[in-house]
Amino acid sequence: MAHRVARTTPAVGPTASQATPPEEGGPVATTRERILDVALDLFVRKGYAETSLREIAAELGFSKAALYYHFESKQDILLALHRRVHSLTDGVLPLLQAEADAGDTWERLVDLLIGLALQNRRLIELHARNQEAIAELHRDAALEKHGPVQPHDLENHLLVLLRDPAVPIAQRVRRMASVGAIAGVLLAARAFADVPDAELETALRAVVHDVLGGRQG
């Protein structure tokens, strides 16, 4: 059975209601984003389970108590990073929904996916490296105070397009292979760590469109 994270106020440090809040006008959001960025780096480099709140605080020059003002637990930080991924594809879904009206939508879709994916390689690597911790976010009932962690609709829309019987099977396979090529490069991110982002993007776009058989019309 998965371990459930207790949603109690940490014994060390003040609660949000006891802490002195930063001044209004942006510092709270800015500090929160800094915490998430530092945590993302540590979770990718060391792994979620191996990273402590004390290490995150130390990287930021904070006390552990100050960190508790923004996040009650390490799992809260992971949840916030996970929600970043859910927000990435907001611009992709309308394009998917318009597939029936534009024959070249798949080509434009993969271009958009490549751009989003390469701009957010660290977030994707976070999920690839910490799958067990991400899975626990979905099954841990203790997270209900934040609202459910819903699966994103992107995968479902992709499946609908890939199952379209009006598209020849060879083209459906090419479409699946194009998505697989993008995912493969991202999951093997460390193999391309020495390649500049712009160069990797150019190469990936060329390969994906070769897989698709060239741009349509």
CSV table of N, CA, C and O in Angstrom, one decimal, residues 9-11 13 60 81 103 118 137 188 193 216:
chain,number,residue,atom,x,y,z
A,9,THR,N,0.5,20.2,9.9
A,9,THR,CA,1.4,21.3,9.9
A,9,THR,C,2.8,20.8,10.4
A,9,THR,O,2.8,20.1,11.4
A,10,PRO,N,3.9,21.0,9.7
A,10,PRO,CA,5.2,20.5,10.1
A,10,PRO,C,5.5,20.9,11.6
A,10,PRO,O,5.2,22.0,12.0
A,11,ALA,N,6.2,20.0,12.3
A,11,ALA,CA,6.5,20.4,13.7
A,11,ALA,C,7.6,21.5,13.7
A,11,ALA,O,7.6,22.2,14.7
A,13,GLY,N,9.1,24.9,12.4
A,13,GLY,CA,8.8,26.1,11.6
A,13,GLY,C,7.4,26.6,11.8
A,13,GLY,O,6.5,25.8,12.2
A,60,LEU,N,18.4,27.9,-1.6
A,60,LEU,CA,17.8,29.2,-1.7
A,60,LEU,C,18.3,30.2,-0.7
A,60,LEU,O,18.0,31.4,-0.8
A,81,LEU,N,4.8,21.5,-9.2
A,81,LEU,CA,5.6,21.2,-10.4
A,81,LEU,C,4.7,20.4,-11.4
A,81,LEU,O,4.8,20.6,-12.6
A,103,GLY,N,-6.4,19.6,-43.0
A,103,GLY,CA,-5.6,18.4,-43.3
A,103,GLY,C,-4.2,18.4,-42.8
A,103,GLY,O,-3.6,17.3,-42.6
A,118,LEU,N,10.7,20.8,-25.9
A,118,LEU,CA,12.1,21.2,-25.7
A,118,LEU,C,12.2,22.4,-24.8
A,118,LEU,O,13.3,22.5,-24.1
A,137,LEU,N,1.0,11.0,-6.2
A,137,LEU,CA,0.2,12.2,-6.2
A,137,LEU,C,-1.2,11.9,-6.6
A,137,LEU,O,-2.2,12.5,-6.1
A,188,ALA,N,15.5,10.5,-23.3
A,188,ALA,CA,16.9,10.3,-23.3
A,188,ALA,C,17.7,11.6,-23.3
A,188,ALA,O,18.7,11.8,-23.9
A,193,ALA,N,22.6,16.1,-23.8
A,193,ALA,CA,23.0,17.2,-22.9
A,193,ALA,C,24.0,18.1,-23.5
A,193,ALA,O,24.1,19.3,-23.2
A,216,GLN,N,2.3,17.9,-45.6
A,216,GLN,CA,1.2,17.7,-46.5
A,216,GLN,C,0.8,19.1,-47.1
A,216,GLN,O,0.6,20.0,-46.4
